[in-house]
Amino acid sequence: MVAAVILAAGKGTRMKSDLPKVLHNLGGRSLVERVISSLSEIQVDRQLVIIGYQGQLVQQTLQTLPQIEFVEQQEQLGTGHAVQQVLPHLQGYPGDVLVLNGDVPLLRPQTLKLLIDTHRQHQNAATILTAQLANPKGYGRVFCDGQNILKQIVEDRDCTPAQRQNHRVNAGIYCFRWADLAEALPRLRADNDQQEYYLTDVVSDMGQVMAVDVDDYQEILGINDRKQLASAYSILQTRIKDRWMAAGVTLIDPDSVTIDDTVQLHPDVVIEPQTHLRGQTVIGAGSRIGPGSLIENSQIGERVTVLFSVVSDSQVAADSRIGPYAHLRGHSSIGAACRIGNFVELKNATLGDRTNAAHLSYLGDATLGNQVNIGAGTITANYDGVRKHHTTIGDRSKTGSNSVLVAPLTIGEDVTVAAGSTITKDVPSDALVIARTRQIVKQGWRPKA
Ligand code: UD1
Ligand code: CA
């Protein structure tokens, strides 16, 4: 039996931010969400998150996650004090308790498994994750005997110069036999430089405590300031890109590309330079994205090209060509083999197959059938100053250049809209519609002298 306690009550003073540190974003998800997701391969029967500084906000952020209990730490008197808050909630709990700092976002799920396995194999009272860091500044130093039996953890600021030479650090990730921790917690004293109750002090006050080194020290990096947040981002990016390249995706210039770990790519996708893929985005096989594109929460089909464009909350079906300089947003949906480009904006627009809007258009709140051709400069005037209205255009219809389609409006199938028309009334199928003043030619006319 395992329960997990996640420490997320601190302000994170070194971030110099109003936002609680654990809510800072790392590649699309908050630090604390990442910490919680490192539990994904473990069957935990309780998850308790300690909240304090802006606790409501932390609670809101985690609301959609299943099975989380929130425990308030009213005053933040240290990591030991934070864990003391769960004492009444886990009274008599017979299992082990994982304690995770809420600011260690790169931890791999397998590492927690290893921690628990070691803990049980050796029947330890506590097992803590450690790493050898080239630059251990800011971390608690871990002192063990030759058998990895832990004697003491000393915080960086409480270390003597000699102790500081020890590069083995505490990751802030622990597995405790709960009965033993519950007994030791009330005995904590705040006799240190910060006058805080340090969780790390319990290790010198329990039965056998063992340290386990992680292989990849990057997993345990704690985020205390913006610089560490940026390094964590770069580590995360390397992990994500390595994974996609191994899965058959070409990244032409990986350093200039960013990819959230929520994105899914299929084989033979090519990501060109200066391209950013965010949120719940999926890119189908053989598609080519970029250079210079941003795709957010969008589903792109197979063999699509997106060139210098922005696609948000939208879908593009197979073989369509987007850009250069297109903006798709607001739940737009593009059919197969369409062409959208050269300064075209689509908002909440649904297009059938083989429909083109290739130049200088705005299509908002519109439904277009198959094989529609939108002439250069066509605009759906969807907003009357108060409400938004819908435009529908049937299959095979064409709009001439500079058409203004004033919504609400329905244009049938096989309609031709003459260039420069302002259409304000519905047009039946199979028709030519002209709505502009006739050209007048005054032969021999000259300005008066
Ligand atoms: C802590 C460890 C240190 C370890 C490092 C690893 C202690 C005393 N020190 O130091 O040995 O090397 O993590 O990253 O534990 N928190 C609360 N309530 C509080 C104080 C903190 O919930 O009263 C939470 C914070 O929100 C944070 C986590 O605990 O998520 C760690 O706190 P932080 O202040 O960052 O500890 P460090 O100084 O980094
Ligand atoms: Ca920290």
XYZ file of C-alpha atoms and ligand atoms in Angstrom:
489
model
C 0.000 0.000 0.000
C 1.295 3.403 -0.937
C -0.049 6.891 -0.387
C 1.541 9.983 -1.908
C 2.004 13.368 -0.294
C 2.943 16.244 -2.586
C 4.347 19.408 -1.039
C 2.909 22.420 -2.822
C 2.287 25.013 -0.135
C 5.383 27.196 -0.503
C 5.413 30.589 -2.171
C 8.664 30.022 -3.996
C 10.282 33.292 -2.952
C 13.192 32.872 -5.334
C 10.849 32.910 -8.362
C 9.980 36.551 -7.509
C 6.424 35.943 -8.667
C 2.852 36.350 -7.460
C 2.085 32.947 -8.885
C 2.887 30.080 -6.502
C 6.070 28.407 -7.692
C 4.448 25.011 -8.238
C 2.016 26.576 -10.738
C 4.722 27.928 -12.999
C 4.413 26.423 -16.433
C 6.901 23.972 -17.827
C 6.158 22.998 -21.416
C 2.375 23.247 -21.159
C 1.843 21.901 -17.640
C 2.460 23.266 -14.178
C 5.339 21.953 -12.086
C 3.005 20.306 -9.594
C 0.978 18.603 -12.348
C 4.213 17.142 -13.638
C 5.155 15.905 -10.190
C 1.759 14.239 -9.834
C 2.107 12.617 -13.247
C 5.367 11.008 -12.170
C 3.116 8.779 -10.024
C 1.504 7.355 -13.166
C 3.103 3.913 -12.914
C 2.398 3.395 -9.237
C -0.848 2.234 -7.706
C -1.339 4.866 -5.029
C -4.441 4.618 -2.913
C -4.361 8.187 -1.630
C -2.878 11.397 -3.072
C -2.647 14.299 -0.671
C -1.504 17.678 -1.904
C -0.349 20.156 0.729
C -1.530 23.620 -0.201
C -0.913 26.964 1.448
C 0.282 30.020 -0.457
C -2.568 30.775 -2.905
C -3.932 27.354 -2.090
C -7.223 28.032 -3.867
C -5.420 28.605 -7.120
C -3.416 25.414 -6.738
C -6.597 23.547 -5.934
C -8.321 24.982 -9.022
C -5.446 23.962 -11.260
C -5.590 20.379 -10.026
C -9.371 20.170 -9.943
C -9.691 18.005 -13.033
C -7.286 15.364 -11.754
C -9.016 12.421 -10.140
C -8.683 11.434 -6.497
C -6.781 14.311 -5.008
C -7.223 15.344 -1.401
C -6.093 18.803 -0.408
C -4.610 19.473 2.991
C -4.008 23.008 4.083
C -0.790 24.190 5.677
C -1.862 27.584 6.939
C 1.594 28.889 7.718
C 4.551 27.645 5.727
C 6.976 26.658 8.449
C 9.023 24.236 6.379
C 8.831 20.902 4.579
C 8.638 18.949 7.857
C 5.773 21.125 9.055
C 4.075 20.563 5.698
C 4.141 16.787 6.147
C 2.998 17.139 9.768
C -0.293 18.435 8.360
C -1.210 14.992 7.016
C -0.856 13.302 10.421
C -4.598 13.489 11.198
C -5.483 12.388 7.642
C -3.307 9.297 7.571
C -3.824 8.171 11.140
C -3.182 4.448 11.395
C -2.343 4.141 7.683
C -0.592 0.800 7.438
C 1.420 1.338 4.226
C 4.269 3.392 2.858
C 4.083 7.059 2.023
C 5.858 8.715 -0.865
C 6.681 12.344 -0.172
C 7.387 14.424 -3.276
C 8.517 18.028 -3.376
C 6.187 19.892 -5.720
C 9.077 21.518 -7.569
C 10.838 18.425 -8.989
C 9.093 18.147 -12.357
C 11.403 15.927 -14.411
C 11.206 12.796 -12.331
C 10.560 9.651 -14.381
C 7.823 7.255 -13.241
C 10.283 4.312 -13.322
C 12.491 6.103 -10.810
C 9.704 6.171 -8.236
C 9.178 2.470 -8.843
C 12.858 1.849 -8.201
C 12.641 3.868 -5.006
C 9.702 1.851 -3.698
C 11.252 -1.473 -4.737
C 14.496 -0.675 -2.935
C 12.568 0.502 0.099
C 10.647 -2.766 0.357
C 13.504 -5.056 -0.523
C 15.622 -3.698 2.313
C 12.690 -3.178 4.653
C 13.875 0.334 5.308
C 12.166 2.804 7.597
C 12.821 5.349 4.860
C 14.482 5.412 1.461
C 15.424 8.662 -0.176
C 16.395 9.545 -3.697
C 19.795 11.144 -4.155
C 22.110 12.188 -6.958
C 25.680 13.275 -7.469
C 25.585 16.820 -8.809
C 28.494 18.693 -10.336
C 26.962 21.869 -8.935
C 25.143 20.928 -5.719
C 24.550 24.482 -4.564
C 21.232 24.991 -2.819
C 20.581 21.289 -2.202
C 20.635 19.408 1.073
C 23.784 17.257 1.312
C 23.416 13.585 2.079
C 25.863 11.795 4.363
C 25.948 8.000 4.226
C 28.116 5.140 5.370
C 29.678 2.810 2.762
C 26.432 0.805 2.467
C 24.252 3.773 1.473
C 22.842 3.882 4.982
C 21.993 7.467 5.575
C 23.232 9.244 8.645
C 22.252 12.841 8.098
C 21.020 15.440 5.614
C 22.392 18.942 6.037
C 20.871 21.849 4.139
C 23.300 23.823 1.989
C 22.991 26.918 4.166
C 23.634 24.928 7.353
C 26.701 23.126 5.925
C 30.253 23.694 7.102
C 32.679 24.417 4.246
C 33.904 20.830 4.535
C 30.345 19.425 4.340
C 29.724 21.526 1.268
C 32.393 19.516 -0.548
C 29.976 16.583 -0.567
C 28.210 16.571 -3.927
C 25.640 13.923 -3.059
C 22.322 15.727 -2.755
C 18.820 15.067 -1.515
C 16.320 15.034 -4.393
C 13.365 15.873 -2.162
C 11.725 12.538 -3.092
C 11.222 10.069 -0.263
C 9.551 6.794 0.579
C 8.684 6.360 4.260
C 7.183 3.564 6.264
C 4.307 5.700 7.475
C 4.208 4.338 11.031
C 7.858 5.326 11.508
C 7.446 8.764 9.936
C 4.291 9.491 11.935
C 6.245 8.770 15.085
C 9.238 10.929 14.142
C 7.373 13.976 12.762
C 6.200 15.397 16.100
C 9.784 15.370 17.365
C 11.064 17.806 14.684
C 12.763 20.973 15.926
C 13.320 24.178 13.976
C 16.896 24.682 15.122
C 18.510 25.686 11.831
C 19.470 28.791 9.896
C 15.918 29.317 8.544
C 14.168 28.325 11.790
C 11.979 25.977 9.800
C 10.858 22.423 10.457
C 12.906 20.426 7.991
C 11.532 17.109 6.779
C 15.125 16.105 6.171
C 15.788 16.038 9.928
C 13.568 12.980 10.433
C 16.123 10.765 8.725
C 18.489 11.018 11.697
C 15.649 10.028 14.018
C 14.373 6.786 12.512
C 15.359 3.184 11.916
C 17.309 2.241 8.787
C 17.273 4.978 6.167
C 18.825 4.258 2.803
C 19.859 6.523 -0.063
C 19.405 5.510 -3.712
C 21.215 7.408 -6.463
C 19.358 8.152 -9.708
C 21.263 7.332 -12.901
C 20.258 10.523 -14.641
C 20.806 13.453 -12.293
C 18.639 15.680 -14.509
C 15.540 13.949 -13.203
C 15.906 15.365 -9.750
C 16.580 19.000 -10.563
C 14.480 21.179 -8.277
C 13.059 24.431 -9.585
C 13.659 27.371 -7.281
C 14.187 30.237 -9.715
C 13.525 31.239 -13.314
C 16.926 30.150 -14.474
C 16.360 26.632 -13.195
C 12.916 26.697 -14.831
C 14.541 27.484 -18.164
C 17.150 24.727 -17.803
C 14.400 22.255 -16.933
C 12.576 23.332 -20.077
C 15.600 22.691 -22.186
C 16.094 19.231 -20.642
C 12.447 18.449 -21.239
C 12.726 19.602 -24.857
C 15.743 17.382 -25.471
C 13.871 14.390 -24.057
C 10.802 15.083 -26.207
C 12.740 15.684 -29.416
C 14.974 12.645 -28.947
C 11.870 10.542 -28.499
C 10.213 11.818 -31.697
C 13.333 11.517 -33.786
C 13.684 7.908 -32.603
C 10.037 7.403 -33.648
C 10.672 8.543 -37.231
C 10.102 12.292 -37.167
C 12.531 14.646 -38.911
C 13.483 17.797 -37.020
C 15.541 19.851 -39.401
C 16.890 22.197 -36.759
C 15.867 20.815 -33.344
C 17.270 23.755 -31.399
C 14.898 26.222 -33.044
C 11.809 24.084 -32.471
C 9.718 23.593 -29.314
C 7.312 20.699 -28.772
C 5.074 20.190 -25.745
C 5.061 16.681 -24.362
C 1.313 16.531 -24.958
C 1.870 16.634 -28.742
C 1.643 13.503 -30.897
C 3.561 13.108 -34.137
C 3.370 10.348 -36.705
C 6.232 8.870 -38.733
C 7.683 10.902 -41.572
C 6.455 14.166 -40.180
C 8.976 16.877 -40.994
C 9.275 19.806 -38.615
C 10.998 22.756 -40.226
C 12.910 25.406 -38.247
C 11.237 27.976 -35.985
C 8.154 25.877 -35.443
C 6.290 25.423 -32.171
C 3.836 22.643 -31.418
C 1.702 23.044 -28.326
C -1.053 21.471 -26.292
C -3.184 18.611 -27.571
C -1.811 18.740 -31.091
C -1.602 15.739 -33.421
C 0.286 15.807 -36.740
C -0.448 13.050 -39.252
C 2.101 11.003 -41.161
C 4.043 12.693 -43.925
C 3.015 16.237 -43.005
C 5.479 19.073 -43.209
C 5.113 21.840 -40.635
C 7.023 25.100 -40.864
C 9.244 26.911 -41.193
C 7.884 29.571 -38.891
C 4.642 28.002 -37.718
C 2.720 27.662 -34.452
C 0.235 24.811 -34.038
C -1.800 24.762 -30.829
C -4.405 22.222 -29.749
C -5.023 21.236 -33.357
C -5.323 18.040 -35.340
C -3.469 18.008 -38.634
C -4.077 15.105 -41.027
C -1.657 13.272 -43.300
C 0.520 14.920 -45.952
C -0.548 18.415 -44.956
C 1.832 21.339 -45.355
C 1.729 24.337 -43.056
C 4.057 27.154 -44.002
C 4.602 30.319 -41.916
C 1.172 30.003 -40.330
C -0.679 29.878 -37.019
C -3.247 27.140 -36.368
C -5.126 27.149 -33.041
C -7.924 24.904 -31.797
C -8.612 23.699 -35.338
C -8.493 20.696 -37.644
C -6.998 20.228 -41.075
C -7.732 17.079 -43.118
C -5.290 15.216 -45.357
C -3.413 16.765 -48.275
C -4.383 20.357 -47.534
C -1.911 23.193 -47.920
C -1.923 25.970 -45.351
C 0.002 29.208 -45.764
C 2.140 31.042 -46.226
C 0.692 33.458 -43.664
C -2.623 31.868 -42.806
C -4.326 32.062 -39.412
C -6.778 29.310 -38.496
C -8.492 29.639 -35.147
C -11.695 29.279 -33.141
C -12.525 25.664 -33.997
C -12.087 25.891 -37.727
C -12.195 22.671 -39.676
C -10.610 22.320 -43.096
C -11.510 19.410 -45.376
C -9.147 17.329 -47.476
C -7.021 18.814 -50.269
C -7.922 22.425 -49.513
C -5.655 25.404 -50.062
C -5.625 28.217 -47.510
C -2.969 30.827 -47.697
C -1.490 34.205 -48.282
C -3.102 36.297 -45.553
C -6.268 34.331 -44.987
C -7.888 34.227 -41.551
C -10.429 31.574 -40.628
C -12.425 31.683 -37.396
C -14.997 29.036 -36.568
C -15.161 28.152 -40.256
C -15.920 24.684 -41.611
C -14.713 23.911 -45.118
C -15.510 20.840 -47.213
C -13.001 19.055 -49.428
C -11.023 20.716 -52.226
C -12.148 24.177 -51.210
C -9.736 27.065 -51.690
C -9.269 30.437 -50.066
C -5.884 31.354 -51.326
C -5.551 35.101 -50.894
C -6.444 37.916 -48.491
C -9.706 36.713 -46.945
C -11.562 36.598 -43.653
C -14.000 33.727 -43.209
C -15.630 33.857 -39.770
C -18.591 31.787 -38.567
C -18.939 30.188 -41.979
C -19.763 26.809 -43.464
C -18.426 26.152 -46.958
C -19.155 23.057 -49.006
C -16.826 21.109 -51.299
C -14.872 22.674 -54.153
C -15.797 26.202 -53.184
C -13.447 28.871 -54.468
C -13.094 32.001 -52.409
C -11.745 34.875 -54.495
C -9.047 37.204 -53.242
C -10.285 39.716 -50.711
C -13.584 37.987 -49.939
C -14.838 38.862 -46.472
C -17.653 37.402 -44.417
C -19.081 40.367 -42.530
C -20.141 38.261 -39.547
C -20.522 40.922 -36.853
C -23.245 43.560 -36.741
C -21.745 45.294 -33.743
C -23.782 43.244 -31.288
C -24.008 39.654 -32.505
C -22.098 37.259 -34.719
C -23.952 35.732 -37.669
C -23.369 32.719 -39.885
C -22.596 32.437 -43.598
C -23.236 29.248 -45.575
C -21.850 28.657 -49.071
C -22.858 25.574 -51.090
C -20.705 23.179 -53.125
C -18.840 24.485 -56.171
C -19.783 28.121 -55.595
C -17.245 30.852 -56.343
C -16.872 34.326 -54.984
C -15.218 37.009 -57.094
C -12.485 39.211 -55.768
C -13.463 41.690 -53.084
C -16.861 40.196 -52.313
C -18.451 41.169 -49.025
C -20.854 38.547 -47.703
C -23.033 40.163 -45.066
C -24.247 37.538 -42.579
C -26.646 35.976 -41.835
C -26.449 34.678 -45.369
C -26.953 31.476 -47.318
C -25.514 31.096 -50.792
C -26.621 27.971 -52.643
C -24.618 25.513 -54.764
C -23.025 26.409 -58.104
C -23.370 30.123 -57.463
C -21.026 32.716 -58.891
C -20.695 35.952 -56.968
C -19.477 38.734 -59.206
C -16.326 40.524 -58.141
C -16.827 43.532 -55.913
C -20.326 42.519 -54.829
C -21.834 43.224 -51.440
C -24.284 40.369 -50.875
C -26.920 40.995 -48.224
C -29.684 38.550 -49.236
C -29.688 34.783 -49.695
C -28.815 33.496 -53.165
C -30.458 30.322 -54.574
C -28.432 27.543 -56.233
C -27.289 27.697 -59.814
C -27.183 31.474 -60.211
C -24.941 34.423 -60.922
C -25.330 37.232 -58.439
C -24.094 40.773 -59.018
C -24.565 43.394 -56.345
C -22.650 46.491 -57.271
C -23.398 49.631 -59.243
C -23.022 49.338 -62.950
C -20.037 50.933 -64.554
C -20.825 54.202 -66.280
C -18.646 55.440 -69.089
C -19.080 59.122 -70.114
C -17.406 59.366 -73.433
C -15.456 62.595 -73.963
C -15.881 63.809 -70.347
C -13.153 66.213 -68.997
C -12.830 68.031 -65.646
C -14.057 71.618 -65.916
C -11.201 74.022 -66.285
C 14.422 20.893 -0.190
C 15.173 19.988 0.804
C 16.609 19.801 0.316
C 16.597 19.186 -1.058
C 15.755 20.047 -2.040
C 15.574 19.288 -3.326
C 14.221 20.437 3.006
C 14.437 21.097 4.300
N 15.194 20.592 2.109
O 15.053 22.163 -0.153
O 17.305 18.914 1.209
O 17.914 19.059 -1.564
O 14.456 20.300 -1.471
O 14.960 20.087 -4.301
O 13.241 19.769 2.820
N 6.907 23.501 0.877
C 5.694 23.434 1.541
N 5.572 24.016 2.757
C 6.606 24.660 3.348
C 7.851 24.720 2.685
C 7.954 24.117 1.441
O 4.725 22.849 1.041
O 6.418 25.166 4.469
C 7.014 22.866 -0.446
C 7.370 23.852 -1.550
O 6.196 24.372 -2.157
C 8.191 22.994 -2.492
C 8.784 21.915 -1.621
O 8.066 21.940 -0.416
O 7.380 22.392 -3.484
C 10.276 22.135 -1.363
O 10.475 23.386 -0.749
P 11.724 24.309 -1.069
O 11.608 25.505 -0.229
O 11.882 24.467 -2.511
O 12.901 23.395 -0.478
P 14.447 23.496 -0.845
O 15.029 24.644 -0.127
O 14.634 23.418 -2.299
Ca 13.287 23.413 -4.022
